[in-house]
Short mmCIF file of C-alpha atoms and ligand atoms in Angstrom, two decimals:
data_model
loop_
_atom_site.label_atom_id
_atom_site.label_comp_id
_atom_site.label_asym_id
_atom_site.label_seq_id
_atom_site.Cartn_x
_atom_site.Cartn_y
_atom_site.Cartn_z
CA MET A 29 12.09 26.20 11.15
CA GLY A 30 15.51 27.63 11.92
CA ALA A 31 17.05 30.65 10.27
CA THR A 32 15.84 31.85 6.90
CA LEU A 33 18.21 31.91 3.90
CA SER A 34 20.68 34.75 4.28
CA GLY A 35 22.66 36.85 1.79
CA ASP A 36 20.80 37.99 -1.35
CA PRO A 37 17.68 35.88 -0.74
CA ALA A 38 16.06 36.43 -4.17
CA GLY A 39 19.26 35.18 -5.87
CA ARG A 40 19.57 32.23 -3.50
CA TYR A 41 15.96 31.18 -4.13
CA ARG A 42 16.64 31.02 -7.87
CA GLU A 43 19.41 28.50 -7.26
CA LEU A 44 17.01 26.06 -5.59
CA SER A 45 15.78 24.49 -8.84
CA HIS A 46 15.83 24.79 -12.59
CA TRP A 47 12.18 25.84 -12.30
CA LEU A 48 12.77 28.72 -9.88
CA SER A 49 15.77 29.82 -11.96
CA THR A 50 13.64 30.14 -15.11
CA LEU A 51 10.82 32.20 -13.57
CA ASP A 52 10.23 35.47 -15.31
CA GLU A 53 9.44 37.37 -12.09
CA PRO A 54 11.39 38.80 -9.18
CA LEU A 55 11.63 36.48 -6.18
CA THR A 56 11.70 39.38 -3.74
CA PRO A 57 10.03 38.16 -0.57
CA ARG A 58 6.62 39.54 0.38
CA PRO A 59 6.56 41.49 3.67
CA ALA A 60 7.10 39.41 6.80
CA LEU A 61 4.54 39.31 9.60
CA PRO A 62 4.93 42.73 11.29
CA GLY A 63 3.62 41.69 14.74
CA ASP A 64 0.68 40.05 16.48
CA ALA A 65 -2.42 39.55 14.34
CA ASP A 66 -5.87 38.01 14.42
CA ALA A 67 -7.39 35.85 11.68
CA ASP A 68 -10.12 33.29 11.13
CA VAL A 69 -7.70 30.79 9.62
CA VAL A 70 -3.89 30.80 9.76
CA ILE A 71 -2.05 28.48 7.39
CA VAL A 72 1.59 27.51 7.97
CA GLY A 73 3.46 26.87 4.70
CA ALA A 74 3.01 28.40 1.24
CA GLY A 75 3.45 25.35 -0.94
CA TYR A 76 0.60 23.80 -2.93
CA THR A 77 -1.11 22.43 0.20
CA GLY A 78 -1.25 25.73 2.06
CA LEU A 79 -2.15 27.72 -1.03
CA TRP A 80 -4.85 25.35 -2.35
CA THR A 81 -6.41 25.37 1.12
CA ALA A 82 -6.37 29.17 1.16
CA TYR A 83 -7.72 29.29 -2.40
CA HIS A 84 -10.71 27.05 -1.81
CA LEU A 85 -11.53 28.53 1.60
CA ALA A 86 -11.41 32.07 0.23
CA ARG A 87 -13.57 31.19 -2.76
CA ALA A 88 -16.16 29.47 -0.61
CA GLU A 89 -16.21 32.14 2.14
CA PRO A 90 -14.87 35.46 0.81
CA ALA A 91 -15.35 37.13 4.20
CA LEU A 92 -12.89 34.82 6.00
CA ARG A 93 -9.69 36.50 7.18
CA ILE A 94 -6.96 34.10 6.05
CA ILE A 95 -3.25 34.55 6.73
CA VAL A 96 -0.54 32.31 5.25
CA LEU A 97 2.83 32.26 7.05
CA GLU A 98 5.82 31.04 5.04
CA LYS A 99 9.34 30.71 6.39
CA GLU A 100 10.99 31.60 3.04
CA ILE A 101 8.93 32.36 -0.09
CA ALA A 102 5.92 30.72 -1.74
CA GLY A 103 7.27 27.68 -3.59
CA TYR A 104 10.46 27.42 -1.53
CA GLY A 105 9.73 23.75 -0.67
CA ALA A 106 8.99 20.74 -2.85
CA SER A 107 6.28 22.72 -4.68
CA GLY A 108 8.95 24.86 -6.38
CA ARG A 109 11.29 22.00 -7.14
CA ASN A 110 9.37 18.87 -8.18
CA GLY A 111 9.16 16.84 -11.37
CA GLY A 112 6.01 18.60 -12.55
CA TRP A 113 3.80 15.53 -12.78
CA CYS A 114 0.30 16.66 -11.90
CA SER A 115 -0.89 13.08 -11.62
CA ALA A 116 -3.61 10.95 -10.06
CA LEU A 117 -0.97 8.84 -8.33
CA PHE A 118 -1.26 8.08 -4.63
CA PRO A 119 1.33 6.52 -2.32
CA THR A 120 -1.03 3.73 -1.20
CA SER A 121 -2.10 1.23 -3.87
CA LEU A 122 -5.76 0.45 -4.58
CA THR A 123 -5.26 -2.94 -2.94
CA GLY A 124 -3.71 -1.33 0.13
CA LEU A 125 -6.57 1.19 0.39
CA ALA A 126 -9.17 -1.57 -0.02
CA ARG A 127 -7.49 -3.65 2.68
CA ARG A 128 -7.70 -0.76 5.16
CA HIS A 129 -10.93 0.97 4.14
CA GLY A 130 -12.87 -1.35 1.82
CA ARG A 131 -13.21 -1.65 -1.94
CA ASP A 132 -15.73 1.16 -2.45
CA ALA A 133 -13.58 3.63 -0.54
CA ALA A 134 -10.54 2.69 -2.65
CA ILE A 135 -12.50 3.24 -5.87
CA ALA A 136 -13.89 6.56 -4.63
CA MET A 137 -10.37 7.75 -3.76
CA GLN A 138 -9.03 6.83 -7.19
CA ARG A 139 -11.94 8.57 -8.95
CA ALA A 140 -11.42 11.70 -6.86
CA LEU A 141 -7.73 11.70 -7.85
CA HIS A 142 -8.61 11.34 -11.54
CA GLU A 143 -11.01 14.27 -11.22
CA THR A 144 -8.36 16.29 -9.39
CA VAL A 145 -6.06 16.41 -12.42
CA ARG A 146 -8.94 17.90 -14.44
CA GLU A 147 -9.81 20.28 -11.57
CA VAL A 148 -6.26 21.66 -11.40
CA GLY A 149 -6.36 22.14 -15.19
CA ARG A 150 -9.64 24.05 -14.87
CA VAL A 151 -8.35 26.39 -12.15
CA VAL A 152 -5.09 26.99 -13.97
CA ALA A 153 -7.07 28.06 -17.05
CA ALA A 154 -9.64 30.09 -15.10
CA GLU A 155 -7.00 31.96 -13.09
CA GLY A 156 -4.72 32.51 -16.07
CA ILE A 157 -1.83 30.63 -14.41
CA ASP A 158 0.61 30.08 -17.26
CA CYS A 159 2.41 26.95 -16.03
CA ASP A 160 3.21 25.19 -19.34
CA TRP A 161 0.32 22.77 -18.74
CA ALA A 162 0.35 19.77 -21.15
CA ASP A 163 -2.31 17.04 -20.92
CA GLY A 164 0.00 14.28 -22.17
CA GLY A 165 -0.62 11.51 -19.63
CA THR A 166 2.12 9.22 -18.34
CA VAL A 167 3.96 6.41 -20.07
CA THR A 168 5.65 3.96 -17.68
CA LEU A 169 8.09 1.76 -19.55
CA ALA A 170 9.04 -1.84 -18.90
CA ARG A 171 12.62 -2.68 -19.87
CA THR A 172 13.14 -6.02 -18.12
CA GLY A 173 11.09 -9.15 -17.53
CA PRO A 174 10.31 -8.22 -13.89
CA GLN A 175 9.32 -4.70 -14.96
CA LEU A 176 7.00 -6.16 -17.58
CA ALA A 177 5.46 -8.40 -14.91
CA ARG A 178 4.89 -5.33 -12.71
CA ALA A 179 3.28 -3.48 -15.65
CA ARG A 180 0.86 -6.40 -16.14
CA ALA A 181 0.18 -6.55 -12.40
CA ALA A 182 -0.62 -2.82 -12.33
CA VAL A 183 -3.13 -3.27 -15.16
CA ASP A 184 -4.65 -6.36 -13.50
CA GLU A 185 -5.09 -4.40 -10.28
CA ALA A 186 -6.78 -1.51 -12.12
CA ARG A 187 -9.16 -3.96 -13.84
CA ALA A 188 -9.98 -5.68 -10.54
CA PHE A 189 -11.25 -2.32 -9.30
CA GLY A 190 -13.23 -1.60 -12.45
CA PHE A 191 -10.80 0.80 -14.17
CA GLY A 192 -10.58 -0.03 -17.87
CA ALA A 193 -8.02 0.68 -20.56
CA GLU A 194 -9.21 4.30 -20.78
CA HIS A 195 -7.63 4.74 -17.31
CA LEU A 196 -4.60 2.43 -17.58
CA ALA A 197 -3.63 0.62 -20.78
CA LEU A 198 -1.05 -2.11 -21.23
CA LEU A 199 1.32 -1.23 -24.09
CA ASP A 200 3.27 -3.60 -26.29
CA THR A 201 6.81 -2.80 -27.38
CA GLY A 202 5.68 -0.82 -30.43
CA GLU A 203 3.06 1.22 -28.58
CA ALA A 204 5.39 2.07 -25.71
CA THR A 205 8.26 2.96 -28.04
CA ALA A 206 5.97 5.17 -30.13
CA ARG A 207 5.43 7.31 -27.04
CA CYS A 208 8.93 7.15 -25.57
CA ALA A 209 11.71 5.53 -27.57
CA ALA A 210 14.01 4.61 -24.70
CA GLU A 211 16.60 1.86 -25.10
CA GLY A 212 15.43 -1.73 -24.59
CA VAL A 213 11.70 -1.04 -24.21
CA ARG A 214 9.66 -4.25 -23.98
CA GLY A 215 6.28 -2.72 -23.22
CA GLY A 216 4.73 -0.56 -20.54
CA THR A 217 1.59 1.15 -19.34
CA TYR A 218 -0.10 4.42 -20.25
CA THR A 219 -2.55 6.54 -18.30
CA PRO A 220 -4.09 9.79 -19.52
CA HIS A 221 -4.45 11.01 -15.92
CA CYS A 222 -1.41 13.26 -15.72
CA ALA A 223 -0.39 16.68 -16.97
CA ALA A 224 3.16 17.98 -17.23
CA VAL A 225 3.57 21.37 -15.57
CA HIS A 226 6.27 23.90 -14.73
CA PRO A 227 5.89 23.43 -10.96
CA ALA A 228 7.29 26.79 -9.87
CA LYS A 229 5.06 28.71 -12.29
CA LEU A 230 2.12 26.77 -10.82
CA VAL A 231 2.91 27.55 -7.18
CA ARG A 232 3.85 31.18 -7.78
CA GLY A 233 0.76 31.75 -9.93
CA LEU A 234 -1.37 30.14 -7.26
CA ALA A 235 0.07 32.49 -4.62
CA ARG A 236 -0.98 35.48 -6.75
CA ALA A 237 -4.44 33.98 -7.33
CA VAL A 238 -4.86 33.54 -3.58
CA GLU A 239 -3.86 37.17 -2.96
CA ARG A 240 -6.40 38.32 -5.52
CA LEU A 241 -9.01 36.61 -3.34
CA GLY A 242 -7.96 38.74 -0.36
CA VAL A 243 -5.65 36.28 1.44
CA THR A 244 -2.54 37.76 3.09
CA ILE A 245 0.77 35.92 2.61
CA HIS A 246 3.67 36.78 4.90
CA GLU A 247 7.02 35.45 3.68
CA ARG A 248 10.33 35.14 5.56
CA THR A 249 8.21 34.33 8.62
CA PRO A 250 9.20 31.02 10.24
CA VAL A 251 6.60 29.62 12.61
CA THR A 252 8.26 28.34 15.78
CA ALA A 253 5.22 26.59 17.27
CA ILE A 254 1.73 25.56 16.24
CA ARG A 255 -0.80 25.51 19.08
CA ALA A 256 -4.57 25.27 19.35
CA GLY A 257 -5.65 28.84 18.56
CA SER A 258 -2.32 30.25 17.38
CA ALA A 259 0.77 30.09 15.20
CA VAL A 260 3.77 31.54 16.98
CA THR A 261 6.64 33.38 15.23
CA VAL A 262 9.54 35.47 16.49
CA ALA A 263 7.84 38.58 15.08
CA GLY A 264 4.50 37.92 16.75
CA THR A 265 1.65 35.47 17.16
CA VAL A 266 -1.26 34.99 14.80
CA ARG A 267 -4.33 34.07 16.81
CA ALA A 268 -6.97 32.13 14.90
CA PRO A 269 -9.55 29.47 15.81
CA VAL A 270 -8.25 27.32 12.92
CA VAL A 271 -4.55 26.59 12.35
CA VAL A 272 -3.51 24.55 9.30
CA ARG A 273 -0.15 22.75 9.17
CA ALA A 274 1.02 22.53 5.54
CA THR A 275 4.73 22.01 6.08
CA GLU A 276 5.27 18.52 4.53
CA GLY A 277 8.98 17.52 4.57
CA TYR A 278 9.84 20.34 6.99
CA THR A 279 7.29 19.19 9.58
CA PRO A 280 9.78 17.37 11.86
CA ALA A 281 11.42 20.71 12.78
CA LEU A 282 8.21 21.86 14.50
CA PRO A 283 7.95 21.15 18.24
CA GLY A 284 6.15 17.86 18.88
CA GLN A 285 6.25 16.75 15.23
CA ARG A 286 9.67 15.10 14.94
CA ARG A 287 8.27 11.64 14.19
CA THR A 288 5.16 12.63 12.16
CA VAL A 289 6.75 12.26 8.70
CA ALA A 290 10.24 11.31 7.57
CA PRO A 291 11.81 13.79 5.15
CA VAL A 292 13.13 11.79 2.19
CA TYR A 293 15.05 13.55 -0.55
CA SER A 294 14.25 13.40 -4.24
CA LEU A 295 16.84 14.84 -6.62
CA MET A 296 16.66 16.07 -10.21
CA VAL A 297 18.76 17.09 -13.20
CA ALA A 298 17.79 19.03 -16.33
CA THR A 299 19.52 18.96 -19.70
CA GLU A 300 20.10 21.91 -21.95
CA PRO A 301 17.31 22.43 -24.55
CA LEU A 302 17.66 19.51 -26.97
CA PRO A 303 17.60 19.92 -30.76
CA ALA A 304 14.54 18.87 -32.78
CA GLU A 305 16.45 15.89 -34.27
CA THR A 306 17.05 14.52 -30.77
CA TRP A 307 13.39 14.90 -29.87
CA ALA A 308 12.43 13.14 -33.10
CA ARG A 309 14.43 10.15 -31.82
CA ILE A 310 13.11 10.26 -28.23
CA GLY A 311 9.43 11.06 -28.83
CA LEU A 312 7.29 12.31 -25.92
CA ALA A 313 5.51 14.27 -28.61
CA GLN A 314 2.54 15.04 -26.34
CA ARG A 315 4.91 15.94 -23.51
CA GLU A 316 3.94 12.70 -21.77
CA THR A 317 5.57 12.37 -18.37
CA PHE A 318 7.63 9.17 -18.27
CA SER A 319 9.03 6.59 -15.88
CA ASP A 320 9.67 2.87 -15.79
CA HIS A 321 8.57 0.01 -13.58
CA ARG A 322 11.74 -0.17 -11.45
CA HIS A 323 11.57 -0.09 -7.63
CA VAL A 324 13.42 3.15 -6.85
CA ILE A 325 11.24 5.70 -8.60
CA ILE A 326 12.56 7.65 -11.59
CA TYR A 327 10.47 10.33 -13.28
CA GLY A 328 10.88 12.69 -16.18
CA GLN A 329 9.22 15.22 -18.40
CA ARG A 330 9.89 17.02 -21.66
CA THR A 331 9.77 20.67 -20.62
CA ALA A 332 8.04 23.37 -22.63
CA ASP A 333 11.47 24.76 -23.57
CA GLY A 334 12.65 21.38 -24.87
CA ARG A 335 14.75 20.04 -22.00
CA LEU A 336 14.59 16.70 -20.28
CA ALA A 337 13.91 17.24 -16.58
CA PHE A 338 14.63 13.97 -14.84
CA GLY A 339 14.67 12.86 -11.22
CA GLY A 340 14.76 9.99 -8.82
CA ARG A 341 15.01 8.99 -5.21
CA GLY A 342 17.97 7.21 -3.71
CA ALA A 343 19.52 10.09 -1.75
CA PRO A 344 20.10 9.15 1.90
CA TYR A 345 17.69 9.92 4.72
CA HIS A 346 19.49 12.08 7.30
CA PHE A 347 19.71 11.11 10.97
CA GLY A 348 17.15 12.78 13.24
CA SER A 349 14.92 13.75 10.24
CA ARG A 350 17.21 16.69 9.63
CA VAL A 351 16.53 18.90 6.63
CA SER A 352 19.26 21.21 5.37
CA PRO A 353 19.94 23.06 2.10
CA GLY A 354 23.20 21.06 1.86
CA TYR A 355 21.21 17.82 1.51
CA ASP A 356 19.56 19.09 -1.71
CA ARG A 357 22.76 18.29 -3.56
CA GLU A 358 24.17 14.79 -3.63
CA PRO A 359 26.83 14.46 -6.40
CA ARG A 360 26.59 10.64 -6.31
CA VAL A 361 22.84 10.76 -7.05
CA PHE A 362 23.22 13.42 -9.75
CA ALA A 363 25.86 11.23 -11.44
CA ALA A 364 23.52 8.21 -11.22
CA LEU A 365 20.62 10.20 -12.71
CA ARG A 366 22.81 11.38 -15.56
CA ARG A 367 23.99 7.82 -16.18
CA THR A 368 20.40 6.53 -16.17
CA LEU A 369 19.33 9.22 -18.64
CA GLY A 370 22.21 8.16 -20.91
CA GLU A 371 21.14 4.49 -20.63
CA LEU A 372 17.53 5.33 -21.43
CA PHE A 373 18.39 7.66 -24.32
CA PRO A 374 21.79 6.86 -25.88
CA VAL A 375 21.06 9.60 -28.44
CA LEU A 376 22.08 12.04 -25.66
CA GLY A 377 25.66 10.85 -26.15
CA PRO A 378 28.29 9.81 -23.63
CA ASP A 379 28.22 13.25 -21.95
CA VAL A 380 24.57 13.87 -21.20
CA PRO A 381 24.34 17.68 -21.41
CA VAL A 382 23.10 18.44 -17.88
CA THR A 383 22.87 22.14 -17.01
CA HIS A 384 20.96 22.10 -13.69
CA THR A 385 20.98 19.87 -10.61
CA TRP A 386 18.80 20.28 -7.51
CA GLY A 387 16.62 18.47 -5.00
CA GLY A 388 14.41 18.77 -1.98
CA PRO A 389 12.62 16.94 0.81
CA LEU A 390 9.24 15.27 0.56
CA GLY A 391 7.21 13.82 3.42
CA VAL A 392 6.67 10.11 4.15
CA ALA A 393 4.32 8.87 6.89
CA ARG A 394 5.24 5.67 8.75
CA ASP A 395 2.47 3.71 7.02
CA TRP A 396 3.23 5.39 3.66
CA ALA A 397 -0.31 6.86 3.63
CA ALA A 398 -1.05 10.48 2.76
CA SER A 399 -3.70 12.11 4.91
CA VAL A 400 -5.76 15.23 5.42
CA GLY A 401 -7.59 16.06 8.61
CA PHE A 402 -9.24 18.56 10.91
CA ASP A 403 -9.86 18.27 14.63
CA ARG A 404 -12.75 20.60 15.36
CA ALA A 405 -12.15 20.54 19.12
CA SER A 406 -8.63 21.99 18.86
CA GLY A 407 -9.05 23.77 15.52
CA LEU A 408 -5.89 22.07 14.24
CA ALA A 409 -5.82 20.90 10.62
CA TRP A 410 -3.13 19.29 8.50
CA ALA A 411 -2.45 17.63 5.16
CA GLY A 412 0.55 15.84 3.73
CA GLY A 413 2.61 12.66 3.62
CA TYR A 414 2.13 12.57 -0.15
CA VAL A 415 5.57 10.95 -0.69
CA GLY A 416 6.29 11.94 -4.33
CA ASP A 417 2.70 12.46 -5.44
CA GLY A 418 1.63 15.80 -3.98
CA VAL A 419 1.30 17.99 -7.06
CA GLY A 420 -2.20 16.71 -7.79
CA SER A 421 -3.27 15.36 -4.41
CA SER A 422 -2.46 18.62 -2.58
CA ASN A 423 -5.31 20.19 -4.56
CA LEU A 424 -7.66 17.46 -3.38
CA ALA A 425 -6.32 18.08 0.15
CA GLY A 426 -6.99 21.82 -0.13
CA ARG A 427 -10.56 21.32 -1.33
CA THR A 428 -11.16 18.73 1.38
CA LEU A 429 -9.75 20.95 4.14
CA ALA A 430 -11.95 23.81 2.96
CA ASP A 431 -15.02 21.56 3.32
CA LEU A 432 -13.90 20.16 6.70
CA ILE A 433 -13.11 23.57 8.17
CA ARG A 434 -16.44 24.98 6.98
CA GLY A 435 -18.23 22.02 8.55
CA GLU A 436 -19.59 20.77 5.24
CA ARG A 437 -20.09 17.04 4.79
CA THR A 438 -19.35 16.34 1.12
CA GLU A 439 -18.17 13.42 -0.98
CA LEU A 440 -14.64 14.71 -0.38
CA THR A 441 -14.87 14.63 3.41
CA THR A 442 -15.79 10.94 3.41
CA LEU A 443 -12.78 9.82 1.35
CA PRO A 444 -10.64 7.23 3.14
CA TRP A 445 -7.61 9.48 3.70
CA VAL A 446 -9.66 11.98 5.73
CA ASN A 447 -8.62 12.02 9.38
CA HIS A 448 -6.43 8.97 8.81
CA ARG A 449 -3.58 8.95 11.31
CA SER A 450 -0.43 7.00 10.64
CA ARG A 451 1.48 5.75 13.64
CA ARG A 452 4.62 7.76 14.33
CA TRP A 453 8.06 6.83 13.02
CA GLU A 454 10.38 4.94 15.35
CA PRO A 455 12.84 6.96 17.43
CA GLU A 456 16.43 7.10 16.20
CA PRO A 457 18.57 5.22 15.41
CA LEU A 458 15.82 2.80 14.27
CA ARG A 459 14.29 5.34 11.89
CA TRP A 460 17.62 6.01 10.21
CA LEU A 461 18.34 2.30 9.88
CA ALA A 462 14.88 1.43 8.54
CA VAL A 463 14.64 4.17 5.89
CA ASN A 464 18.19 3.82 4.60
CA THR A 465 18.05 0.00 4.57
CA ALA A 466 14.81 0.11 2.58
CA LEU A 467 16.39 2.51 0.08
CA ARG A 468 19.47 0.29 -0.25
CA VAL A 469 17.46 -2.92 -0.75
CA MET A 470 15.38 -1.31 -3.50
CA THR A 471 18.42 0.14 -5.29
CA THR A 472 20.24 -3.21 -5.19
CA ALA A 473 17.09 -4.97 -6.39
CA ASP A 474 16.95 -2.72 -9.47
CA THR A 475 20.59 -3.35 -10.34
CA THR A 476 20.17 -7.11 -9.87
CA GLU A 477 17.00 -7.21 -11.94
CA MET A 478 18.67 -5.28 -14.77
CA ARG A 479 21.56 -7.76 -14.73
CA THR A 480 19.68 -11.04 -14.28
CA ASN A 481 16.25 -10.18 -15.72
CA ARG A 482 14.76 -11.96 -12.68
CA PRO A 483 12.58 -10.45 -9.92
CA SER A 484 14.21 -9.57 -6.62
CA ARG A 485 12.65 -11.46 -3.72
CA ARG A 486 14.04 -9.11 -1.09
CA ALA A 487 12.38 -6.11 -2.76
CA LYS A 488 9.07 -7.98 -2.88
CA THR A 489 9.24 -8.77 0.82
CA LEU A 490 10.08 -5.15 1.60
CA SER A 491 7.13 -3.88 -0.48
CA ARG A 492 4.86 -6.18 1.47
CA LEU A 493 6.30 -4.96 4.79
CA LEU A 494 5.66 -1.37 3.73
CA GLY A 495 2.06 -2.36 3.09
CA ASN A 496 2.25 -1.10 -0.45
C1 FAD B 13 12.57 16.75 -6.32
C2 FAD B 13 11.11 16.44 -6.09
C3 FAD B 13 10.36 15.94 -7.15
C4 FAD B 13 8.99 15.67 -6.97
N1 FAD B 13 8.25 15.33 -8.06
C5 FAD B 13 6.90 15.23 -7.94
C6 FAD B 13 6.09 15.05 -9.09
O1 FAD B 13 6.56 15.06 -10.22
N2 FAD B 13 4.74 14.90 -8.90
C7 FAD B 13 4.18 14.94 -7.66
O2 FAD B 13 2.96 14.79 -7.54
N3 FAD B 13 4.94 15.19 -6.56
C8 FAD B 13 6.26 15.36 -6.68
N4 FAD B 13 7.02 15.64 -5.58
C9 FAD B 13 6.33 15.86 -4.31
C10 FAD B 13 5.59 17.20 -4.32
O3 FAD B 13 6.45 18.22 -4.79
C11 FAD B 13 5.11 17.51 -2.93
O4 FAD B 13 4.29 16.44 -2.49
C12 FAD B 13 4.29 18.79 -2.84
O5 FAD B 13 4.97 19.85 -3.43
C13 FAD B 13 3.98 19.07 -1.39
O6 FAD B 13 3.45 20.35 -1.27
P1 FAD B 13 3.33 20.99 0.17
O7 FAD B 13 2.77 22.34 0.00
O8 FAD B 13 2.61 20.06 1.06
O9 FAD B 13 4.83 21.05 0.71
P2 FAD B 13 6.02 22.05 0.31
O10 FAD B 13 5.95 22.47 -1.10
O11 FAD B 13 7.29 21.42 0.78
O12 FAD B 13 5.68 23.34 1.16
C14 FAD B 13 5.87 23.43 2.54
C15 FAD B 13 6.15 24.89 2.82
O13 FAD B 13 6.13 25.10 4.22
C16 FAD B 13 7.14 26.02 4.55
N5 FAD B 13 7.44 25.81 5.96
C17 FAD B 13 7.95 24.70 6.53
N6 FAD B 13 8.11 24.86 7.84
C18 FAD B 13 7.65 26.10 8.12
C19 FAD B 13 7.55 26.86 9.32
N7 FAD B 13 7.96 26.38 10.49
N8 FAD B 13 7.04 28.12 9.25
C20 FAD B 13 6.62 28.63 8.06
N9 FAD B 13 6.71 27.95 6.91
C21 FAD B 13 7.22 26.71 6.94
C22 FAD B 13 8.28 25.63 3.63
O14 FAD B 13 9.23 26.67 3.48
C23 FAD B 13 7.53 25.32 2.34
O15 FAD B 13 7.41 26.43 1.49
C24 FAD B 13 8.39 15.88 -5.70
C25 FAD B 13 9.15 16.36 -4.64
C26 FAD B 13 10.50 16.64 -4.82
C27 FAD B 13 11.31 17.18 -3.68
#
């Protein structure tokens, strides 16, 4: 919650990411909530989760009075800053889902996620949201022996659940290099279930689509408390029988929610537009999103204007689940990302031409499981905990919430993440110790594996402890 950005807000919002800075539209905030109001559904947060929920509710029931309250502007959070992978990825593995919910539920979840990528593509086309959509899939490289072993394990797991090479293919050195000619590629995996997008164009276009359906969005309106039947702000209270929390990494600032998710930062850099000769050496001709099989996630895309946008985790978790604009920028992590880009693509030269650096918080539940839910008795609904995979799954969450709120029992409302509740994070200082130790172990494991070409046992143990 807290104060909204001060000074020239539209200018400040542009500085939040390369994506927001390249939008061809004014970022002037929409009018704030003027005072008390009544609605059928009030949604807190105008990122993908809040907006997809509003979109699908409004389409299904045009007469519903829906109000979205956003503390800054639509797309201020992770939705305006992410890597632009609209993927079918999910923070819990198929094996982890099957262990908790059974094999059929795991398969149903994966199928729904595959379908979600196509669904987002359909809506984007139908609503005329020009978000540089490219159906290129994802290539995940293996550059060490342990990474190759993890690539094979990922394919084995997919096969064990009945997903063939059309969903996840193992690539040899030549096939992987043909897609993404990074240094030292030994193989990898490829899935078609991902599109590269300009994330800020997607979220801003979605906000306009939602308004066309009659939904009201109030920006610069921080909600100070969510209660059964109302969302409270300094300007007034919106009374509604259904209140949806769609605040992801910012959730801990709400009263009573401090230990619901841990805000973990992901940071990104973008290069200047690269010349055609450089792209001829790198590849990514279909604008495939790319990564490798290391422990501490890295992710990249070739943007529509010919840049490399590249990110990774590794920034520290801040004591007390604090979120602050200052934490978006971590020079040490930016330097590491730039170094990694140079290692992957030596053609970029010793001074990788980075023009933009930014970051933002994502939400991690204690059991690493994303969830979506609605408690009919209180009228409270929520979705989130996507870790770094919310671009696609927030759409599935929005469709599911629309069904749950309308009391429809559909194939979406029986998916295993529905009404799942993670236990809460430990109180501090345990939370701080646990998250930062996990990050450190994974980072060290990657460095050791690169050096020795042998798997890190400590990282394996940690993965098991995380239930992933
Ligand atoms: C750098 C980075 C890279 C990422 N890359 C990818 C990727 O490539 N692919 C992928 O799938 N996922 C990625 N993610 C994760 C993905 O962006 C998120 O999972 C997704 O955007 C979550 O959407 P959301 O609407 O739930 O949350 P957000 O987009 O964070 O939206 C929450 C909104 O709620 C508002 N809010 C919070 N508190 C209040 C309050 N009290 N009152 C009113 N409004 C409030 C915030 O201002 C914000 O606009 C990345 C995240 C980051 C940070």
